[in-house]
Amino acid sequence: MIVRQLIDHSLSPLTPNDTGNHAIMLMEENHLKQLPLVEDGKYLSLIKEEALLEWLSPDLPLLEGGFLQYQPALAADAHPFEALRLMNSQQLTTLPIVDHENNYLGVLTQQQLIQYCAEKSGINNPGGIIVVEVAPRDYNLAEITRICENEEVSILTMFVNTVVDGRIEITLKTNRANITALSNAFERYGIQVKEVYTEQQDHDDIKDRYNLLMNYINM
């Protein structure tokens, strides 16, 4: 999968002759904080809503506003994870996609990227989530996988990050709704279990809230 396959072609870019007021109106209509500026098929810059709101002459064409300095973009053959990194680091709701000659191809929106990550991460599949933590010297992906396999649990998705004290935190999305046995297995092997989320837990939480509501109604 490359970002070219996720491009939104329905969103029209801004042109240098569009006014600041028109740009703000388009952003509000599309619930976006940025829109690309394009001229003759070439990507020029990304216009920010905050910059437009600070502009003293929003009735003038964008060409006269000095909005050509900010130019984040991504090549069409890049992986969506690179888009995720760039959009997160620069707090973007819109990322222009270009070819290697800087021709504008379309945009990738925050909503599209969230949908892609949800579909590819296995989040939509049933199953429990377990979060474990190890020291950097003890991090062994093969060992973690083996423990899961021994408990007949498949890993659908794994996220790894370093926490404040330098320890490694691993979040596992599994195919099993009940992962109590897996949690116990990790503990036996000296792997700290930080959090466990099960579908049964979610069901119980909903049931508890329902019972509280019914008790309140019957008072």
Tab-separated table of C-alpha atoms in Angstrom:
chain	number	residue	atom	x	y	z
A	1	MET	CA	0.000	0.000	0.000
A	2	ILE	CA	1.269	3.461	-0.956
A	3	VAL	CA	-0.303	6.841	-0.270
A	4	ARG	CA	-1.263	7.248	-3.932
A	5	GLN	CA	-4.009	4.680	-3.252
A	6	LEU	CA	-5.434	6.817	-0.432
A	7	ILE	CA	-5.553	10.147	-2.247
A	8	ASP	CA	-8.747	12.176	-1.990
A	9	HIS	CA	-9.393	13.662	-5.440
A	10	SER	CA	-12.702	15.259	-4.488
A	11	LEU	CA	-11.199	18.122	-2.485
A	12	SER	CA	-10.415	21.073	-4.732
A	13	PRO	CA	-7.156	22.914	-3.931
A	14	LEU	CA	-6.846	26.649	-3.515
A	15	THR	CA	-5.452	28.844	-6.286
A	16	PRO	CA	-3.376	32.027	-5.929
A	17	ASN	CA	-6.370	34.101	-7.056
A	18	ASP	CA	-8.669	32.751	-4.317
A	19	THR	CA	-9.209	35.161	-1.457
A	20	GLY	CA	-8.437	34.475	2.157
A	21	ASN	CA	-12.140	34.588	2.987
A	22	HIS	CA	-12.859	31.942	0.340
A	23	ALA	CA	-10.105	29.736	1.758
A	24	ILE	CA	-11.512	30.008	5.297
A	25	MET	CA	-14.986	29.157	3.989
A	26	LEU	CA	-13.670	26.005	2.248
A	27	MET	CA	-11.821	24.904	5.382
A	28	GLU	CA	-14.949	25.308	7.487
A	29	GLU	CA	-17.082	23.403	4.967
A	30	ASN	CA	-14.634	20.487	4.859
A	31	HIS	CA	-13.733	20.560	8.578
A	32	LEU	CA	-10.022	20.973	7.801
A	33	LYS	CA	-7.311	23.218	9.217
A	34	GLN	CA	-5.180	23.408	6.074
A	35	LEU	CA	-5.659	23.391	2.311
A	36	PRO	CA	-3.050	23.143	-0.476
A	37	LEU	CA	-2.292	26.041	-2.793
A	38	VAL	CA	-1.806	24.928	-6.400
A	39	GLU	CA	-1.055	26.775	-9.637
A	40	ASP	CA	-0.999	25.173	-13.107
A	41	GLY	CA	-0.880	21.724	-11.518
A	42	LYS	CA	2.170	22.524	-9.381
A	43	TYR	CA	2.043	22.393	-5.596
A	44	LEU	CA	3.034	25.746	-4.068
A	45	SER	CA	2.301	25.606	-0.339
A	46	LEU	CA	-0.057	24.532	2.409
A	47	ILE	CA	-2.291	27.321	3.706
A	48	LYS	CA	-3.052	27.217	7.436
A	49	GLU	CA	-6.329	28.404	8.906
A	50	GLU	CA	-4.506	30.137	11.761
A	51	ALA	CA	-2.429	32.152	9.301
A	52	LEU	CA	-5.551	33.249	7.429
A	53	LEU	CA	-7.271	34.315	10.645
A	54	GLU	CA	-4.272	36.511	11.488
A	55	TRP	CA	-4.186	38.075	8.008
A	56	LEU	CA	-5.369	41.671	8.057
A	57	SER	CA	-6.565	41.618	4.422
A	58	PRO	CA	-8.443	38.314	3.921
A	59	ASP	CA	-10.477	39.869	1.101
A	60	LEU	CA	-7.327	39.960	-1.067
A	61	PRO	CA	-6.031	37.090	-3.257
A	62	LEU	CA	-3.820	34.561	-1.461
A	63	LEU	CA	-0.973	35.457	-3.810
A	64	GLU	CA	-0.646	38.760	-1.956
A	65	GLY	CA	-0.564	37.230	1.515
A	66	GLY	CA	2.946	35.739	1.512
A	67	PHE	CA	1.748	32.175	2.122
A	68	LEU	CA	4.438	30.358	0.117
A	69	GLN	CA	6.872	29.518	2.919
A	70	TYR	CA	5.157	26.440	4.373
A	71	GLN	CA	5.423	23.490	1.958
A	72	PRO	CA	5.003	20.073	3.651
A	73	ALA	CA	4.210	17.313	1.160
A	74	LEU	CA	4.688	13.605	0.612
A	75	ALA	CA	5.660	11.612	-2.476
A	76	ALA	CA	2.904	9.447	-3.909
A	77	ASP	CA	4.978	6.262	-3.575
A	78	ALA	CA	5.580	6.709	0.176
A	79	HIS	CA	4.085	4.358	2.759
A	80	PRO	CA	1.060	5.555	4.788
A	81	PHE	CA	3.133	5.211	7.977
A	82	GLU	CA	5.365	8.012	6.688
A	83	ALA	CA	2.227	10.102	6.182
A	84	LEU	CA	1.197	9.303	9.750
A	85	ARG	CA	4.598	10.426	11.059
A	86	LEU	CA	4.517	13.672	9.105
A	87	MET	CA	0.918	14.557	9.921
A	88	ASN	CA	1.485	13.846	13.604
A	89	SER	CA	4.757	15.777	13.881
A	90	GLN	CA	3.331	18.850	12.136
A	91	GLN	CA	-0.239	18.551	13.468
A	92	LEU	CA	-1.809	18.389	10.014
A	93	THR	CA	-5.371	17.539	9.035
A	94	THR	CA	-4.409	17.679	5.355
A	95	LEU	CA	-1.257	16.412	3.627
A	96	PRO	CA	-0.587	17.271	-0.041
A	97	ILE	CA	0.566	14.343	-2.199
A	98	VAL	CA	2.908	15.065	-5.113
A	99	ASP	CA	4.955	13.209	-7.698
A	100	HIS	CA	8.724	13.559	-8.030
A	101	GLU	CA	8.287	16.630	-10.265
A	102	ASN	CA	6.185	18.364	-7.587
A	103	ASN	CA	2.993	17.940	-9.594
A	104	TYR	CA	-0.008	18.075	-7.303
A	105	LEU	CA	-1.925	14.765	-7.226
A	106	GLY	CA	-4.400	15.317	-4.384
A	107	VAL	CA	-4.494	15.225	-0.603
A	108	LEU	CA	-4.509	12.702	2.192
A	109	THR	CA	-6.804	13.751	5.022
A	110	GLN	CA	-6.573	12.895	8.686
A	111	GLN	CA	-9.866	10.984	8.486
A	112	GLN	CA	-8.622	8.824	5.610
A	113	LEU	CA	-5.438	8.002	7.484
A	114	ILE	CA	-7.325	7.063	10.670
A	115	GLN	CA	-9.577	4.783	8.629
A	116	TYR	CA	-6.565	3.124	6.980
A	117	CYS	CA	-4.837	2.528	10.324
A	118	ALA	CA	-8.017	1.084	11.843
A	119	GLU	CA	-8.512	-1.305	8.934
A	120	LYS	CA	-4.895	-2.460	8.745
A	121	SER	CA	-4.199	-2.711	12.482
A	122	GLY	CA	-6.834	-5.327	13.266
A	123	ILE	CA	-8.533	-2.975	15.718
A	124	ASN	CA	-11.914	-3.787	14.177
A	125	ASN	CA	-11.441	-7.517	14.770
A	126	PRO	CA	-12.750	-9.097	17.985
A	127	GLY	CA	-10.161	-9.878	20.651
A	128	GLY	CA	-8.502	-8.651	23.809
A	129	ILE	CA	-5.634	-6.207	24.275
A	130	ILE	CA	-2.728	-6.693	26.656
A	131	VAL	CA	0.051	-4.228	27.501
A	132	VAL	CA	3.347	-5.557	28.857
A	133	GLU	CA	6.609	-3.889	29.817
A	134	VAL	CA	10.228	-5.067	29.859
A	135	ALA	CA	13.688	-3.623	30.334
A	136	PRO	CA	15.474	-2.844	27.033
A	137	ARG	CA	17.932	-5.694	27.576
A	138	ASP	CA	15.049	-8.140	28.025
A	139	TYR	CA	13.088	-7.155	24.930
A	140	ASN	CA	12.766	-10.266	22.778
A	141	LEU	CA	10.056	-10.292	20.138
A	142	ALA	CA	10.546	-13.983	19.420
A	143	GLU	CA	10.026	-14.824	23.105
A	144	ILE	CA	6.846	-12.743	23.312
A	145	THR	CA	5.505	-14.421	20.173
A	146	ARG	CA	6.378	-17.882	21.508
A	147	ILE	CA	4.511	-17.254	24.776
A	148	CYS	CA	1.434	-16.184	22.801
A	149	GLU	CA	1.644	-19.229	20.553
A	150	ASN	CA	1.937	-21.542	23.579
A	151	GLU	CA	-1.366	-20.111	24.840
A	152	GLU	CA	-2.891	-20.500	21.355
A	153	VAL	CA	-3.197	-16.736	20.981
A	154	SER	CA	-2.475	-14.962	17.694
A	155	ILE	CA	-1.077	-11.433	17.620
A	156	LEU	CA	-3.102	-9.279	15.218
A	157	THR	CA	-1.209	-6.040	15.840
A	158	MET	CA	1.752	-4.952	17.948
A	159	PHE	CA	2.790	-1.443	19.003
A	160	VAL	CA	6.174	-0.877	20.653
A	161	ASN	CA	7.330	2.319	22.341
A	162	THR	CA	9.816	3.497	24.948
A	163	VAL	CA	8.333	4.924	28.140
A	164	VAL	CA	9.780	7.657	30.346
A	165	ASP	CA	12.191	5.491	32.352
A	166	GLY	CA	13.596	3.852	29.221
A	167	ARG	CA	11.646	0.613	29.552
A	168	ILE	CA	9.965	-0.932	26.528
A	169	GLU	CA	6.159	-1.010	26.443
A	170	ILE	CA	4.522	-3.512	24.087
A	171	THR	CA	0.808	-3.366	23.264
A	172	LEU	CA	-0.638	-6.533	21.746
A	173	LYS	CA	-3.993	-6.770	20.015
A	174	THR	CA	-4.945	-10.462	20.045
A	175	ASN	CA	-7.575	-12.709	18.499
A	176	ARG	CA	-8.775	-13.955	21.905
A	177	ALA	CA	-11.543	-12.249	23.902
A	178	ASN	CA	-10.365	-13.822	27.170
A	179	ILE	CA	-6.632	-13.400	27.642
A	180	THR	CA	-6.342	-14.166	31.362
A	181	ALA	CA	-4.241	-17.260	30.634
A	182	LEU	CA	-1.905	-15.215	28.437
A	183	SER	CA	-1.541	-12.590	31.158
A	184	ASN	CA	-0.634	-15.295	33.671
A	185	ALA	CA	1.877	-16.782	31.232
A	186	PHE	CA	3.662	-13.469	30.780
A	187	GLU	CA	3.901	-13.078	34.555
A	188	ARG	CA	5.397	-16.577	34.891
A	189	TYR	CA	8.127	-15.615	32.435
A	190	GLY	CA	8.908	-12.433	34.372
A	191	ILE	CA	7.260	-10.061	31.897
A	192	GLN	CA	5.361	-7.307	33.659
A	193	VAL	CA	1.713	-7.033	32.633
A	194	LYS	CA	0.581	-3.406	32.891
A	195	GLU	CA	-2.935	-3.482	31.469
A	196	VAL	CA	-5.462	-5.986	30.149
A	197	TYR	CA	-8.556	-5.080	28.147
A	198	THR	CA	-11.108	-7.760	27.316
A	199	GLU	CA	-14.420	-7.730	25.498
A	200	GLN	CA	-16.029	-9.239	28.590
A	201	GLN	CA	-14.707	-6.300	30.606
A	202	ASP	CA	-16.363	-3.881	28.163
A	203	HIS	CA	-19.608	-5.845	28.391
A	204	ASP	CA	-19.501	-5.769	32.198
A	205	ASP	CA	-18.846	-2.029	32.223
A	206	ILE	CA	-21.890	-1.423	30.022
A	207	LYS	CA	-23.989	-3.734	32.206
A	208	ASP	CA	-22.883	-1.913	35.364
A	209	ARG	CA	-23.778	1.474	33.877
A	210	TYR	CA	-27.164	0.118	32.799
A	211	ASN	CA	-27.861	-1.216	36.306
A	212	LEU	CA	-26.915	2.130	37.850
A	213	LEU	CA	-29.264	3.909	35.465
A	214	MET	CA	-32.155	1.541	36.256
A	215	ASN	CA	-31.566	1.920	39.992
A	216	TYR	CA	-31.656	5.710	39.594
A	217	ILE	CA	-34.895	5.543	37.586
A	218	ASN	CA	-36.522	3.294	40.190
A	219	MET	CA	-35.644	5.543	43.115
